[in-house]
Tab-separated table of C-alpha atoms in Angstrom:
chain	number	residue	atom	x	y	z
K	1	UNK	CA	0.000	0.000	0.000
K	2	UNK	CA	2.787	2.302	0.769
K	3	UNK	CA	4.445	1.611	-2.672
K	4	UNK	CA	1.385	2.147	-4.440
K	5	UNK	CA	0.733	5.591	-2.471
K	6	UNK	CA	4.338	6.808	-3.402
K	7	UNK	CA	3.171	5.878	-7.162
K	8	UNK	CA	0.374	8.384	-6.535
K	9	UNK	CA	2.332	10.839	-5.546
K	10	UNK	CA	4.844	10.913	-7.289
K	11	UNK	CA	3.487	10.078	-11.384
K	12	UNK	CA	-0.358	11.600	-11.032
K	13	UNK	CA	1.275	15.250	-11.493
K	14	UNK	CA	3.728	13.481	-13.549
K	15	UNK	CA	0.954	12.151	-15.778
K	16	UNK	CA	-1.368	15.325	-15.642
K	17	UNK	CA	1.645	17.833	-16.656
K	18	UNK	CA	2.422	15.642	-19.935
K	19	UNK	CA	-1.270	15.444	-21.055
K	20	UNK	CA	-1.378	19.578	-21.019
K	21	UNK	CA	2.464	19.839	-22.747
K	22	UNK	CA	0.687	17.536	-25.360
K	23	UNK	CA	-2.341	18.963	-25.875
K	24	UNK	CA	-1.038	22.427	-26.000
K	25	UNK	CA	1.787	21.923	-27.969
K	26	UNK	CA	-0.282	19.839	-30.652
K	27	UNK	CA	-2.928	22.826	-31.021
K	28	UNK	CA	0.459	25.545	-31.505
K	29	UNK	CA	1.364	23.444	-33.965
K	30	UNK	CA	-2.149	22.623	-36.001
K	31	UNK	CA	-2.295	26.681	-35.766
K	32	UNK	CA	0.852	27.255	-36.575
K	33	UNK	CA	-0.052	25.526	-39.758
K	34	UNK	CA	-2.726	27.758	-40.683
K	35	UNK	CA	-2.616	31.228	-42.643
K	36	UNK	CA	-2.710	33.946	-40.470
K	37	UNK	CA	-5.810	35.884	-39.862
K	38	UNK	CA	-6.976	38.506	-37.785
K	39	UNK	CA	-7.722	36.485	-33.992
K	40	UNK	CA	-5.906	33.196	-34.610
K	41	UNK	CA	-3.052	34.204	-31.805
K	42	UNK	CA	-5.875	35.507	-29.941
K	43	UNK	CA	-7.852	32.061	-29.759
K	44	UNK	CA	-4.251	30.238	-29.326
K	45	UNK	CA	-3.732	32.185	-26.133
K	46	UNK	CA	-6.938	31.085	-24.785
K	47	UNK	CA	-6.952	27.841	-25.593
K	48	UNK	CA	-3.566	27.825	-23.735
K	49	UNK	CA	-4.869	29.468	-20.359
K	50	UNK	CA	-8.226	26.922	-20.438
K	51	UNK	CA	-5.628	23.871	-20.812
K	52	UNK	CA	-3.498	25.717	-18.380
K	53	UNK	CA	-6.591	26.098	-15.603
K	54	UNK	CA	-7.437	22.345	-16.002
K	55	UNK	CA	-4.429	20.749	-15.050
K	56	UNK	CA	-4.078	22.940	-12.177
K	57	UNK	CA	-7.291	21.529	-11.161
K	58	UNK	CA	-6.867	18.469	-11.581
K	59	UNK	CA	-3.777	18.434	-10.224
K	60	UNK	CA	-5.482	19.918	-6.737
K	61	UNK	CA	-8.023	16.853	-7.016
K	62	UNK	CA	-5.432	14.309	-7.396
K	63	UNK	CA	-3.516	15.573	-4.208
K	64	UNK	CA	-6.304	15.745	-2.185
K	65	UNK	CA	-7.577	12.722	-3.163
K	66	UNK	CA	-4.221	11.370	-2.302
K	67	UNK	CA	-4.122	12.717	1.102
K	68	UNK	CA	-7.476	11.540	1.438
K	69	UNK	CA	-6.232	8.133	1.073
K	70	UNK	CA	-3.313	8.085	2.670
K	71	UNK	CA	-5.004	9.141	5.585
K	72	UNK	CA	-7.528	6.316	5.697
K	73	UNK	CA	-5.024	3.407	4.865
K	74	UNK	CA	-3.065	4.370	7.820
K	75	UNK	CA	-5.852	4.436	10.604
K	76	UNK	CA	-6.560	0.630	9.982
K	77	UNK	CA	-2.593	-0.173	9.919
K	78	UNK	CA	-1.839	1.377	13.189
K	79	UNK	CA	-5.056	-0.432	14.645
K	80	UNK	CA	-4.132	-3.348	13.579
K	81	UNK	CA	-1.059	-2.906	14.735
K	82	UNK	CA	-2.268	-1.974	18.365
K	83	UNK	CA	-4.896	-5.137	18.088
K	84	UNK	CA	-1.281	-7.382	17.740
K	85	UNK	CA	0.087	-5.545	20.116
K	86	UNK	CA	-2.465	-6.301	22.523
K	87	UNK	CA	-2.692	-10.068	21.923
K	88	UNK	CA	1.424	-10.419	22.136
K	89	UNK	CA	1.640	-11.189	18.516
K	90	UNK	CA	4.221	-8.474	17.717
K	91	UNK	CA	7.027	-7.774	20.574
K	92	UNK	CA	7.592	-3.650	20.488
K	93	UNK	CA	10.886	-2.517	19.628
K	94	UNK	CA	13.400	-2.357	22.206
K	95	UNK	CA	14.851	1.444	22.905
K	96	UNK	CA	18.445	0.717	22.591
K	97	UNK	CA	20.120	1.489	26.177
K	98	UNK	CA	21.949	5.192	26.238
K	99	UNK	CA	25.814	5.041	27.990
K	100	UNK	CA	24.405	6.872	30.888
K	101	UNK	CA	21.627	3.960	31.227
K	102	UNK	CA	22.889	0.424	32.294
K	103	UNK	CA	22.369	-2.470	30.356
K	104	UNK	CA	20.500	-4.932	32.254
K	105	UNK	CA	21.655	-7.771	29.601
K	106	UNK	CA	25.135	-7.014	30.116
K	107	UNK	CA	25.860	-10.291	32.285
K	108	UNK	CA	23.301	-12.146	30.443
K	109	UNK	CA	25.544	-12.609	26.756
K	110	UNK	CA	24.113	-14.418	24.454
K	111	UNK	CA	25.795	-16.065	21.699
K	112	UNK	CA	26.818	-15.227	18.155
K	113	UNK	CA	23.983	-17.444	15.693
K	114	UNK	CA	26.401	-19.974	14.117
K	115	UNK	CA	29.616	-19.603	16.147
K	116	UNK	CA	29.737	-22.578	17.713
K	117	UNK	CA	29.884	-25.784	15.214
K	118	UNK	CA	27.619	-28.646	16.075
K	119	UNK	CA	28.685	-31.900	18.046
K	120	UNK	CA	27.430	-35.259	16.225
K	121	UNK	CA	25.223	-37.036	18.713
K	122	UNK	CA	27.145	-40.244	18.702
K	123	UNK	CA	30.150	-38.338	20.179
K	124	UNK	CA	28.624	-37.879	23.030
K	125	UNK	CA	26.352	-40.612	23.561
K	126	UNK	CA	26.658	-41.872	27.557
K	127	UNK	CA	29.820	-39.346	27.667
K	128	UNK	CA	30.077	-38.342	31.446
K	129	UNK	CA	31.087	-34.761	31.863
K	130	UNK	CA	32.332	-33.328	35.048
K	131	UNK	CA	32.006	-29.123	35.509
K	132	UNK	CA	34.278	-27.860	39.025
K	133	UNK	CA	33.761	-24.328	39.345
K	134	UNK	CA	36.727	-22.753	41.396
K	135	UNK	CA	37.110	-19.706	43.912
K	136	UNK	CA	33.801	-19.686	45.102
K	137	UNK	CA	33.677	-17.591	48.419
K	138	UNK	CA	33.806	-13.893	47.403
K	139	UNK	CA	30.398	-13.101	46.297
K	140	UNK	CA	27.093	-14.823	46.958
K	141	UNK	CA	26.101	-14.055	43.495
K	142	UNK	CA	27.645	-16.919	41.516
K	143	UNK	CA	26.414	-19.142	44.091
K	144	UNK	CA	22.529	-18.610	43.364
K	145	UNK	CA	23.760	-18.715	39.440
K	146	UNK	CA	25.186	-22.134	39.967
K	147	UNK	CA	22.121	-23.445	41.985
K	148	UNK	CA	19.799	-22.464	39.454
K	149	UNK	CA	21.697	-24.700	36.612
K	150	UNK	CA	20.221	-27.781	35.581
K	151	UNK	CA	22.996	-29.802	36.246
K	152	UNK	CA	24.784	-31.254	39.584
K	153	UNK	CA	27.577	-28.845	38.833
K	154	UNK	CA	30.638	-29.224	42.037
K	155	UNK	CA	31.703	-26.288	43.455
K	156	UNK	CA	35.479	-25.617	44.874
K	157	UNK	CA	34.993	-23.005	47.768
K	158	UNK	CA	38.470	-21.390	49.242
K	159	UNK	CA	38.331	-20.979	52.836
K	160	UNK	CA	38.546	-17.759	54.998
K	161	UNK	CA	36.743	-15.658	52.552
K	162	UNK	CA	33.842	-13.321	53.537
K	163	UNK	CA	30.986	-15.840	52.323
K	164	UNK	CA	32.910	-19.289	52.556
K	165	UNK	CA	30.664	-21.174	55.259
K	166	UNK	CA	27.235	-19.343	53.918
K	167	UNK	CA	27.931	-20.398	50.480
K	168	UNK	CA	28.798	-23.882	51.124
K	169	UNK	CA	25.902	-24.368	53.125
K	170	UNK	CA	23.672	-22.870	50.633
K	171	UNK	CA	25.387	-25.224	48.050
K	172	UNK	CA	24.860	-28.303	50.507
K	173	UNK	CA	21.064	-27.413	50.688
K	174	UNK	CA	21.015	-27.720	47.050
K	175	UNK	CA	22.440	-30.941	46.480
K	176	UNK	CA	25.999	-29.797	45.199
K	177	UNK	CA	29.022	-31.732	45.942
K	178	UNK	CA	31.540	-29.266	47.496
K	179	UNK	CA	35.302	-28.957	47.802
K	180	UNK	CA	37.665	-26.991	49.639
K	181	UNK	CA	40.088	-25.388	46.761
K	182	UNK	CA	42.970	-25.167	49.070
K	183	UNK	CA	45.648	-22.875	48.988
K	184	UNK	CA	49.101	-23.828	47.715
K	185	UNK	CA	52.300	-21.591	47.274
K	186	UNK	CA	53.140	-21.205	43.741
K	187	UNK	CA	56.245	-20.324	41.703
K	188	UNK	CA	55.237	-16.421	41.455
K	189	UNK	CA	55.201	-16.549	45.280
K	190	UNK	CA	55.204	-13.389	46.904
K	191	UNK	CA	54.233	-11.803	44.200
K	192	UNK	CA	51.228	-14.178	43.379
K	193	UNK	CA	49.891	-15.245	47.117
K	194	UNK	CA	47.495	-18.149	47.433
K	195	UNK	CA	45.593	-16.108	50.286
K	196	UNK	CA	44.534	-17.139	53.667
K	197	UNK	CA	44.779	-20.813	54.693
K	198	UNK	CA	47.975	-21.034	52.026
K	199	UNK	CA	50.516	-24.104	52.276
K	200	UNK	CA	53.995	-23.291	52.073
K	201	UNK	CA	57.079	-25.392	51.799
K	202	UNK	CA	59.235	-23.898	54.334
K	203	UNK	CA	56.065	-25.313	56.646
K	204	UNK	CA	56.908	-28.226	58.929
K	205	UNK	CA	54.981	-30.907	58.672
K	206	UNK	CA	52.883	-30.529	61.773
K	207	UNK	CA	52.354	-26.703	60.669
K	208	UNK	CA	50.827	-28.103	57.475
K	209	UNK	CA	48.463	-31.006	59.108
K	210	UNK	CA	47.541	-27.882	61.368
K	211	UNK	CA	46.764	-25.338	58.862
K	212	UNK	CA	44.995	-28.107	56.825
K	213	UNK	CA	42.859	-28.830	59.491
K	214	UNK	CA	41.604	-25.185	59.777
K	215	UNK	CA	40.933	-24.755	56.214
K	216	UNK	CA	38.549	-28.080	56.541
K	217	UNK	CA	36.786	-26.297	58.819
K	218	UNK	CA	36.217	-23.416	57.031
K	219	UNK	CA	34.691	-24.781	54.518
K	220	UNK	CA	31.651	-27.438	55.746
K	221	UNK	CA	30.358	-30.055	53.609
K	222	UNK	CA	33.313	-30.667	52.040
K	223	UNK	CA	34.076	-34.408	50.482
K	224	UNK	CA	37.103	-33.377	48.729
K	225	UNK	CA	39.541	-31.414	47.640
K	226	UNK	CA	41.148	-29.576	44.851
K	227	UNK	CA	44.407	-26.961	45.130
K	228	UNK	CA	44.674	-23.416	44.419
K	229	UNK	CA	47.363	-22.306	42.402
K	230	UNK	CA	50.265	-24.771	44.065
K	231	UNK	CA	52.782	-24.783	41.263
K	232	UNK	CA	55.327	-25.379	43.799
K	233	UNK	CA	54.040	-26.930	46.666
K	234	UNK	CA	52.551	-29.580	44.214
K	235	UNK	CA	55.679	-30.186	43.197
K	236	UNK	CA	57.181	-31.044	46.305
K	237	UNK	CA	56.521	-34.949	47.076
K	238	UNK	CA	57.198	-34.835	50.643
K	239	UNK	CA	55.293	-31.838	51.237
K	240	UNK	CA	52.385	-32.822	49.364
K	241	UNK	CA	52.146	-36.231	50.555
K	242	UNK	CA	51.277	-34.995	54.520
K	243	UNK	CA	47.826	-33.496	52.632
K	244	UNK	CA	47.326	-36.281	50.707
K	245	UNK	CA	47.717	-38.230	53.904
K	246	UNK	CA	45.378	-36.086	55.790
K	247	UNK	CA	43.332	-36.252	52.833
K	248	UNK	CA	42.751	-40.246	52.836
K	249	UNK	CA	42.101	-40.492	56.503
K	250	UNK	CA	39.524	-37.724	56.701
K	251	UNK	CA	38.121	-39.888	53.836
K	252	UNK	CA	38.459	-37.085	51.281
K	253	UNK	CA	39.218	-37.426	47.380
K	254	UNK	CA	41.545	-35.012	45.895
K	255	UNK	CA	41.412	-33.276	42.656
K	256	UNK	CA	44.650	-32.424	40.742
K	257	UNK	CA	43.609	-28.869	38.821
K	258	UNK	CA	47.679	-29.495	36.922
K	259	UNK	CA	49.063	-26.124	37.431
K	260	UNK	CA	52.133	-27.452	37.248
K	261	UNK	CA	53.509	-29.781	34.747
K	262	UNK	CA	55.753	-31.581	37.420
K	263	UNK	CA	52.943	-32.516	39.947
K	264	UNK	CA	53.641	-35.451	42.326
K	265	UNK	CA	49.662	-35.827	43.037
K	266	UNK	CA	49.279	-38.682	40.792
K	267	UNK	CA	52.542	-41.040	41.860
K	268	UNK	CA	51.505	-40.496	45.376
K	269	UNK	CA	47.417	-40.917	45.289
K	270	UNK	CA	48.118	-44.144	42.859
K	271	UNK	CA	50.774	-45.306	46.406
K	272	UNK	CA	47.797	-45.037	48.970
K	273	UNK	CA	45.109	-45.692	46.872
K	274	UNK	CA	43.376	-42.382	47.313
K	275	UNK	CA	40.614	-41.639	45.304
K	276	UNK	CA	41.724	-38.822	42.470
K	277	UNK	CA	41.251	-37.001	38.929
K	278	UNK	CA	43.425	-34.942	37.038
K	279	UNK	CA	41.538	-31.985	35.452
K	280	UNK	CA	41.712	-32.758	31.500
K	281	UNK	CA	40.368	-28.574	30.243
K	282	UNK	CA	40.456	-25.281	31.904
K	283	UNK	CA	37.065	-23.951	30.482
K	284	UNK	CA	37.687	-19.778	31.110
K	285	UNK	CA	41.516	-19.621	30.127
K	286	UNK	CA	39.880	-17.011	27.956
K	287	UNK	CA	37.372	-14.990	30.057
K	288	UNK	CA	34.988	-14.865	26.995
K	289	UNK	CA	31.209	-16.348	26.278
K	290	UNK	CA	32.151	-17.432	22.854
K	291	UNK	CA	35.673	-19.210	23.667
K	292	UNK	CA	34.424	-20.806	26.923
K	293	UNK	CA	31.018	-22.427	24.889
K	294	UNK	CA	33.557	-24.139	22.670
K	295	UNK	CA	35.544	-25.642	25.499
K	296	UNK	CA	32.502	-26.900	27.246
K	297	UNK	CA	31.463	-28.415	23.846
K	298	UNK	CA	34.726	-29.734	22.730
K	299	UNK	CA	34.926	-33.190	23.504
K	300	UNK	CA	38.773	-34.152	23.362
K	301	UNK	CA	39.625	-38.080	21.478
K	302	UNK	CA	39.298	-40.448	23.865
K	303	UNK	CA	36.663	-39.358	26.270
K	304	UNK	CA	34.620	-42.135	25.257
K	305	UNK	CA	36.867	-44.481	25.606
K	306	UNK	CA	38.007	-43.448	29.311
K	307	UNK	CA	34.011	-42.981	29.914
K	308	UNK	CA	34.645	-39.554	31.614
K	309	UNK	CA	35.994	-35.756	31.524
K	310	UNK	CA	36.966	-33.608	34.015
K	311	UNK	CA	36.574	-29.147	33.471
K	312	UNK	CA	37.410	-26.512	35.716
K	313	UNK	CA	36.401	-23.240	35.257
K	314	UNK	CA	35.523	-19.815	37.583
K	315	UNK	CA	32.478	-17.554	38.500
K	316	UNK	CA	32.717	-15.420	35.656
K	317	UNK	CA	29.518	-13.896	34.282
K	318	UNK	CA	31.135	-15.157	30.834
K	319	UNK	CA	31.405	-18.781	32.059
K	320	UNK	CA	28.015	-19.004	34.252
K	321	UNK	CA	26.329	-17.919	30.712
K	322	UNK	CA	28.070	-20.177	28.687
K	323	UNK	CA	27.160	-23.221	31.317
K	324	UNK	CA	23.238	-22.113	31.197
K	325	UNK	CA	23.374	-22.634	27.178
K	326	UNK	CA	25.812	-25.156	26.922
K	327	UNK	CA	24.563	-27.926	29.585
K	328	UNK	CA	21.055	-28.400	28.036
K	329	UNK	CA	23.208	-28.760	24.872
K	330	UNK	CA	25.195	-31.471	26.109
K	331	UNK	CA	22.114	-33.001	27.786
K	332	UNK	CA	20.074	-33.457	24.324
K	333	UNK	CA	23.036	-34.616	22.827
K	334	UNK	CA	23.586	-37.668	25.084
K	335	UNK	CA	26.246	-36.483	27.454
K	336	UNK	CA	25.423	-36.820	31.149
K	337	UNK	CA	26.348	-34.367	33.537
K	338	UNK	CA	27.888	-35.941	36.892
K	339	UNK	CA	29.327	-34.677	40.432
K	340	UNK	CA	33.572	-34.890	40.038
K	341	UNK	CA	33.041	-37.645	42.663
K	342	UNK	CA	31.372	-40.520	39.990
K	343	UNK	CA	34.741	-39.711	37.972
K	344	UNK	CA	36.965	-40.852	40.673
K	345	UNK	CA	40.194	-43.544	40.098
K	346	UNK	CA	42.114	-45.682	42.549
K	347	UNK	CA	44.815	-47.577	42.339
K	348	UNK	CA	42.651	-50.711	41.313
K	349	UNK	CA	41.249	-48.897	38.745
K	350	UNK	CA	43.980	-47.783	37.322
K	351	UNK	CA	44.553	-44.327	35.553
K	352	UNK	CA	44.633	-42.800	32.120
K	353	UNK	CA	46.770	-40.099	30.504
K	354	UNK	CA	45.335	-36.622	31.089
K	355	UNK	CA	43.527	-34.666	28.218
K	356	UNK	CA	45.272	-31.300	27.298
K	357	UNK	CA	43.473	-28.186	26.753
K	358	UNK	CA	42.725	-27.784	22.651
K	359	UNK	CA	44.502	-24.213	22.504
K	360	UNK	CA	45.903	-23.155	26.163
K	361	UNK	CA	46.517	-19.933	26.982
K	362	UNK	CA	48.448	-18.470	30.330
K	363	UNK	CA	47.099	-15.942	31.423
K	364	UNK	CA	48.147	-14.366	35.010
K	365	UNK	CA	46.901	-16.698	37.757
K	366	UNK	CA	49.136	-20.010	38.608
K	367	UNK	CA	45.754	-21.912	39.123
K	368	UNK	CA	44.672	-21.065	34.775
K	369	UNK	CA	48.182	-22.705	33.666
K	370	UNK	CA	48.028	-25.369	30.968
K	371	UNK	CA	48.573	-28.854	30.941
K	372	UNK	CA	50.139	-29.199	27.386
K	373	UNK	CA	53.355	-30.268	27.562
């Protein structure tokens, strides 16, 4: 309707203004044609101001007949319009936010249509996937984000922080298996410290069954464990083996998050039979949505045969949106979901090489190192 209105407009005047050029300039030249007598120029000048008086009358009509129309056609489009409105069929247009006005999406990021490529379902038929998100403790917030996910996602919660006990009792409520991410010296130590509750080295033993003791009981609930940065005490055999110790009487399992290439945490845990798992992918080395979905839906060779993989990732807003679209992805594709618990070893199970991350990337932070060798 629009187009044909704009053809109104636009060609009527058009249309009128040719008919008078060609009936005026026809007559000029049937007259012109003629002898001359006395009045012809006289008539020709009156014939021109009649043909010259119609078309501006017509020309009038057709306008306001235009406007006339156009003004009729548009009442019933805008009610129709408010009608849809009214029964949800049409969603109003959304005012772009201003840089003075916060976006209320800003945490909520959505991916890009087509970035991610799709996984075959028979790649992850009965896959088991295991999610540990690390350095809970600091905020509440992430905490009701992770309960809300449809999946029995475990949590790693670092002890002595303002919301340690609250969050892991929250989590417990839930149904989430929880960890205490303990504290470990790294390499970068001072400059990187592992915080409160951190194991050192230079500790004596009895310092370090003391100190381990408290950070257990900072964090309740807790059925195993998993270190925080540790890129040198992890290292250390003798050292690491009084937690392990501790570990297996308190009948805790321990997770390995590999922030060190040289970690003793497998030779010893395969010794005394302590229940353990090696993280295979760091999920957030990147702190972006789009990088973080294709971890989470990269399944690495092997995982079928090995019936299990182990991520780690942090409370990002980037990573809690990229779990919320990726886990009902993995879901419909076969995968299941489990606690890091049902993708424990012992020594009479046996153990497999670790999976390396697809495309590591250090970034600062002992406890985001890569495991590629």
């Amino acid at each position: 309707k629009r187009e044909s209105s704009k053809f109104n407009i636009f060609w009527t005047p058009a249309f009128a203004g040719v008919t008078w050029f060609v009936t005026f300039y026809g007559t000029i030249r049937i007259r012109s044609n003629e002898k001359p007598i006395a009045g012809t120029y006289r008539s020709v000048e009156y014939l021109r101001r009649f043909f010259l008086g119609l078309v501006v009358i017509f020309a009038i009509i057709a306008l306001a007949a235009i406007f006339y129309i156009n003004q009729y056609e548009q009442t019933p489009r805008l009610e129709k319009r408010a009608a849809s409105l009214s029964k949800g069929k049409i969603q109003p247009s959304r005012k772009a936010p201003s840089r003075s006005e916060p976006n209320k999406d800003a945490e909520r990021i959505t991916p890009t249509e087509g970035s991610q490529k799709p996984i075959p379902p028979s790649t992850l038929d009965g896959i088991k996937i295991a999610i540990i998100i690390d350095d809970v403790g600091y905020d509440l917030r992430p905490v009701h984000d992770l309960i809300e996910l449809d999946a029995p996602i475990s949590v790693a919660i670092l002890p002595h922080c303002a919301h340690s006990v609250e969050a892991a009792e929250k989590l417990h409520r839930a149904g989430r298996e929880i960890l205490l991410h303990l504290p470990m010296e790294p390499l970068s130590y001072p400059q990187k410290d592992p915080g409160k509750g951190g194991l050192f080295v230079s500790m004596s033993d009895s310092e370090i069954r003391r100190r381990f003791e408290e950070n257990i009981r900072a964090v309740p609930h807790a059925s195993g464990i998993n270190n925080h940065m540790g890129s040198r005490f992890m290292k250390d055999e003798a050292k690491l083996r009084v937690v392990l110790t501790e570990a297996r009487k308190k009948g805790l399992f321990f997770i390995d998050s590999r922030t060190t290439h040289d970690s003793q945490a497998r030779l010893i845990a395969l010794k005394m039979g302590l229940p353990f798992k090696s993280r295979d992918v760091f999920i957030d080395n990147r702190r972006s949505y789009r990088d973080t979905m294709r971890q989470l839906t990269h399944v690495p060779r092997g995982t079928k045969e090995s019936n299990g993989l182990l991520m780690i990732g942090h409370p990002y807003p980037e990573t809690l949106a990229a779990l919320r679209d990726a886990i009902p992805l993995l879901k419909d594709r076969g995968a299941q979901i489990v606690p890091a618990s049902v993708l424990l070893k012992t020594v009479t199970e046996g153990h497999r090489p670790d999976f390396h991350n697809t495309d590591p990337v250090q970034i600062p932070g002992e406890d985001h190192l890569s495991s590629r060798k």
